[in-house]
Coordinates of C-alpha atoms in Angstrom, one line a residue:
M87 CA 66.4 119.8 80.0
S88 CA 63.4 120.4 82.3
T89 CA 59.8 119.6 81.4
I90 CA 59.0 123.3 80.8
E91 CA 62.2 123.8 78.6
K92 CA 61.3 120.7 76.5
A93 CA 57.7 121.9 76.0
L94 CA 58.8 125.4 75.0
A95 CA 61.5 124.0 72.7
K96 CA 59.0 121.8 71.0
Q97 CA 56.6 124.8 70.6
N98 CA 59.3 127.1 69.2
S99 CA 60.3 124.5 66.6
T100 CA 56.7 124.4 65.2
D101 CA 55.9 128.1 65.5
T102 CA 55.2 130.3 62.5
P103 CA 58.0 132.8 61.6
K104 CA 58.9 135.2 64.4
V105 CA 57.6 138.7 64.3
E106 CA 59.5 141.8 65.0
V107 CA 58.0 144.7 66.9
S108 CA 59.0 148.1 65.5
A109 CA 59.8 151.2 67.6
Q110 CA 56.2 152.2 67.2
E111 CA 55.1 149.5 69.7
N112 CA 51.6 149.0 68.4
I113 CA 52.6 148.0 64.9
I114 CA 53.6 144.4 64.1
Q115 CA 55.7 143.7 61.0
T116 CA 56.0 140.2 59.6
P117 CA 59.1 139.3 57.7
S118 CA 57.2 138.0 54.7
A119 CA 54.2 140.2 54.4
H120 CA 53.5 143.9 53.7
I121 CA 50.6 144.1 56.1
N122 CA 50.7 146.2 59.3
T123 CA 48.3 145.2 62.0
Q124 CA 47.2 147.7 64.6
I125 CA 46.9 146.3 68.1
S126 CA 44.0 147.7 70.2
E127 CA 45.5 150.0 72.8
D128 CA 42.4 150.2 75.0
L129 CA 40.2 147.7 76.8
K130 CA 36.8 149.1 77.7
I131 CA 35.9 148.3 81.3
D132 CA 32.2 148.0 82.1
K133 CA 32.0 150.6 84.8
V134 CA 28.3 150.3 85.4
S135 CA 28.5 146.6 86.1
L136 CA 31.5 147.1 88.4
A137 CA 29.6 149.7 90.4
E138 CA 26.6 147.4 90.7
R139 CA 28.8 144.6 92.1
G140 CA 30.4 146.7 94.7
Y141 CA 33.5 147.9 93.1
L142 CA 34.7 151.4 93.7
I143 CA 33.5 153.1 90.6
D144 CA 30.5 155.1 91.7
S145 CA 31.1 158.6 93.1
G146 CA 28.7 158.9 96.0
S147 CA 27.9 155.7 97.8
R148 CA 29.9 153.1 99.8
Q149 CA 32.0 155.8 101.4
S150 CA 33.1 153.6 104.3
I151 CA 34.7 151.0 102.0
K152 CA 36.3 153.7 100.0
D153 CA 37.9 155.0 103.1
E154 CA 39.1 151.6 104.1
F155 CA 40.8 151.1 100.8
R156 CA 42.4 154.5 101.1
Q157 CA 44.0 153.4 104.3
I158 CA 45.3 150.2 102.7
K159 CA 46.7 152.0 99.6
R160 CA 48.4 154.6 101.8
K161 CA 50.4 151.9 103.5
L162 CA 51.3 150.4 100.2
L163 CA 52.3 153.7 98.6
N164 CA 54.4 154.7 101.7
N165 CA 56.2 151.3 101.5
A166 CA 56.7 151.6 97.8
F167 CA 57.9 155.2 97.6
G168 CA 58.6 156.4 101.1
A169 CA 61.4 155.8 103.5
A170 CA 60.5 152.1 103.8
S171 CA 61.2 151.5 100.1
K172 CA 64.9 151.6 100.9
T173 CA 64.6 148.5 103.0
L174 CA 62.5 146.5 100.5
D175 CA 63.5 144.9 97.2
N176 CA 61.0 145.7 94.4
S177 CA 59.0 147.8 96.8
N178 CA 56.4 148.8 94.1
L179 CA 55.5 145.1 93.4
V180 CA 52.5 144.0 95.5
M181 CA 51.1 140.5 95.5
V182 CA 47.5 139.9 96.6
S183 CA 46.7 136.3 97.7
S184 CA 44.8 134.2 100.2
S185 CA 45.2 131.0 102.0
K186 CA 42.6 129.2 99.9
P187 CA 40.3 130.1 96.9
N188 CA 37.1 132.2 97.2
E189 CA 38.2 134.5 100.0
G190 CA 37.9 137.6 97.9
K191 CA 41.5 138.3 96.7
T192 CA 40.4 139.4 93.2
F193 CA 37.8 141.8 94.6
V194 CA 40.5 143.3 96.8
S195 CA 43.0 143.4 94.0
I196 CA 40.7 145.3 91.7
N197 CA 39.4 147.7 94.3
L198 CA 43.0 148.5 95.3
A199 CA 43.9 149.1 91.7
L200 CA 40.9 151.4 91.2
S201 CA 41.7 153.3 94.4
I202 CA 45.4 153.8 93.4
A203 CA 44.3 154.9 89.9
L204 CA 42.7 158.0 91.6
E205 CA 46.1 159.2 92.7
Q206 CA 47.3 162.3 90.9
D207 CA 51.0 161.3 90.4
K208 CA 50.8 157.5 90.3
T209 CA 49.7 154.9 87.8
V210 CA 48.8 151.3 88.6
L211 CA 49.2 148.1 86.6
L212 CA 46.9 145.2 87.5
I213 CA 48.2 141.7 86.6
D214 CA 46.1 138.6 86.6
A215 CA 48.7 136.1 87.7
D216 CA 46.1 133.5 88.8
V217 CA 46.7 131.7 85.6
L218 CA 44.8 128.5 86.5
R219 CA 41.7 130.4 87.6
P220 CA 41.9 133.8 85.8
S221 CA 39.1 136.2 86.6
I222 CA 40.3 139.8 86.1
N223 CA 38.9 139.9 82.5
R224 CA 35.5 138.5 83.6
E225 CA 35.2 140.8 86.6
L226 CA 36.2 143.9 84.5
G227 CA 33.8 142.9 81.7
V228 CA 36.5 142.9 79.0
G229 CA 37.1 140.2 76.3
N230 CA 39.8 137.6 76.3
V231 CA 43.1 138.9 74.8
P232 CA 46.7 137.7 74.9
G233 CA 48.4 138.2 78.2
L234 CA 50.9 136.9 80.7
I235 CA 50.9 133.3 79.5
E236 CA 51.6 134.3 75.9
Y237 CA 54.5 136.5 77.0
L238 CA 56.0 133.7 79.1
L239 CA 55.6 131.2 76.3
G240 CA 57.5 133.6 74.0
E241 CA 54.6 134.3 71.7
K242 CA 54.7 138.0 72.6
A243 CA 58.1 139.7 72.2
G244 CA 57.9 142.2 75.0
A245 CA 56.0 143.4 78.0
A246 CA 54.6 146.3 76.1
D247 CA 52.7 143.8 73.9
I248 CA 50.6 142.6 76.8
I249 CA 50.1 145.8 78.8
Y250 CA 46.7 147.2 77.9
N251 CA 45.4 150.7 78.5
T252 CA 41.8 151.0 79.8
N253 CA 39.1 153.6 79.8
I254 CA 39.9 154.2 83.4
D255 CA 42.6 156.9 83.6
K256 CA 46.0 155.6 85.1
L257 CA 44.8 152.0 85.2
K258 CA 46.5 149.4 82.9
I259 CA 46.1 145.7 83.0
I260 CA 48.0 142.5 82.0
P261 CA 45.4 139.7 81.6
A262 CA 46.3 136.1 82.3
G263 CA 45.9 135.0 78.7
E264 CA 45.0 131.6 77.3
P265 CA 45.2 128.7 79.8
H266 CA 48.2 126.4 79.2
H267 CA 49.1 123.0 80.7
L268 CA 52.3 124.6 82.0
S269 CA 50.6 127.7 83.4
N270 CA 51.9 127.2 87.0
E271 CA 55.4 126.2 85.9
L272 CA 55.6 129.4 83.8
L273 CA 55.0 131.5 86.9
A274 CA 58.2 130.0 88.4
S275 CA 60.3 130.5 85.2
G276 CA 63.3 132.8 84.7
K277 CA 61.3 134.8 82.3
M278 CA 58.7 135.6 85.0
E279 CA 61.6 136.8 87.2
S280 CA 62.9 139.0 84.4
L281 CA 59.5 140.5 83.8
A282 CA 59.0 141.3 87.5
K283 CA 62.4 143.0 87.6
E284 CA 61.5 145.0 84.4
L285 CA 58.2 146.1 85.9
A286 CA 59.9 147.1 89.2
E287 CA 62.5 149.3 87.5
R288 CA 61.0 150.6 84.3
Y289 CA 58.3 152.8 85.7
P290 CA 59.4 154.3 89.1
D291 CA 56.0 156.0 89.7
R292 CA 53.9 152.8 89.1
I293 CA 52.4 150.3 91.6
V294 CA 52.1 146.8 90.2
I295 CA 49.4 144.6 91.7
F296 CA 49.6 140.9 91.1
D297 CA 46.4 138.9 91.7
C298 CA 48.1 135.7 92.6
P299 CA 46.9 132.1 93.2
P300 CA 46.2 131.0 96.8
L301 CA 49.3 130.3 98.9
I302 CA 48.1 126.8 100.1
G303 CA 48.4 124.2 97.4
V304 CA 50.1 126.2 94.7
T305 CA 53.9 126.1 95.3
E306 CA 54.5 128.6 92.5
T307 CA 52.8 131.4 94.5
L308 CA 55.7 131.2 97.0
V309 CA 58.2 131.6 94.0
L310 CA 56.2 134.7 92.9
A311 CA 56.3 136.0 96.5
N312 CA 60.1 136.1 96.4
L313 CA 59.9 138.6 93.5
M314 CA 57.7 141.0 95.4
G315 CA 58.4 143.8 97.9
Q316 CA 54.9 143.7 99.5
A317 CA 52.2 141.1 100.0
I318 CA 48.6 141.2 101.1
V319 CA 46.9 138.1 102.3
V320 CA 43.1 138.3 102.2
V321 CA 41.3 136.7 105.1
E322 CA 37.5 135.9 105.1
E323 CA 35.9 136.6 108.4
S324 CA 34.3 133.6 110.2
K325 CA 35.6 131.3 107.5
T326 CA 39.4 131.4 107.2
Q327 CA 41.0 129.4 110.0
L328 CA 44.0 130.7 112.0
S329 CA 45.9 127.6 111.1
D330 CA 45.3 128.3 107.4
I331 CA 46.7 131.8 107.8
Q332 CA 49.8 130.5 109.6
K333 CA 50.3 127.8 107.0
A334 CA 49.9 130.3 104.1
T335 CA 52.4 132.8 105.5
E336 CA 55.0 130.6 107.3
N337 CA 57.2 130.2 104.3
L338 CA 57.0 133.8 103.1
S339 CA 60.3 135.7 103.3
D340 CA 60.9 137.8 106.4
D341 CA 62.0 140.6 104.1
L342 CA 58.5 140.9 102.6
A343 CA 56.2 143.7 103.9
L344 CA 53.2 141.5 104.8
G345 CA 49.7 142.8 105.5
L346 CA 46.3 141.1 106.1
V347 CA 43.0 142.3 104.8
L348 CA 39.8 141.2 106.6
N349 CA 37.1 140.6 104.0
K350 CA 33.4 140.1 104.1
A351 CA 32.9 141.3 107.7
I352 CA 29.5 142.9 107.8
K353 CA 29.6 146.4 109.3
S354 CA 26.1 147.6 108.5
H355 CA 23.1 146.9 106.3
K356 CA 24.3 149.7 104.0
D357 CA 27.6 148.0 103.3
M358 CA 26.6 144.4 102.7
Y359 CA 29.8 143.7 100.8
G360 CA 31.7 144.1 104.0
Y361 CA 34.3 146.0 106.0
Y362 CA 38.0 145.8 105.0
G363 CA 40.5 146.0 107.7
Y364 CA 44.3 146.1 107.1
G365 CA 47.5 146.1 109.0
Y366 CA 51.1 144.9 108.9
G367 CA 52.2 142.4 111.5
S368 CA 54.6 139.6 112.2
K369 CA 53.9 136.1 110.9
A370 CA 54.4 134.5 114.3

């Protein structure tokens, strides 16, 4: 029995009685009690704070960055739902990563999700899969709630229990959840693979964005990459070394649609958060 299986078996043996989720997915029924507990359906995102920090919430300014993210999302949407989707497995699952920490992958993940949420006929699910350094909740200004870790540990019965609606139309999120000593191993588990397959097949009109750990130093990120149809690697201008990009991408599957986003490249004094370039290319 593997380390992760032993840990989960030990936890399950000491757990409180299992709960059953009724057909009305936001009501929990316990076997021994007559109390129904309503799960909050919505997480309120602090839009004002997001706009102040350069996220694509405001309606008038930062037009150049909005246009850049439109170009990025068009490529993603075309690969997910256009002719290219026939050549990709799980084409609507997109991982966003970087070679090393602090290159702006979460900023890109959130802005992509916000941009896709503006589509008339698509929804977007944003998942915080960086379970060692989760930041989606903090960046969005929402509280800590059960998420991916609790689902992978078996503490939540189904994916619906960890998918939260938000006050931004067509944007849903799965938070990372409470940190766990097996966080990275859980990302490489069979249950994570099953979740990815369910998310790829259950909602054919939905893009799922995974904010993943860096590719260098976290072997589980490569395991996650094998579950995706598309990948974006965020590159920080004047900081990320070419050797790091090569090292980060050399083991990614050739079947993965791979793109690079250039982050933090100053274009003008009006856009101090940077210019975002994007394109698909070979890993060579």
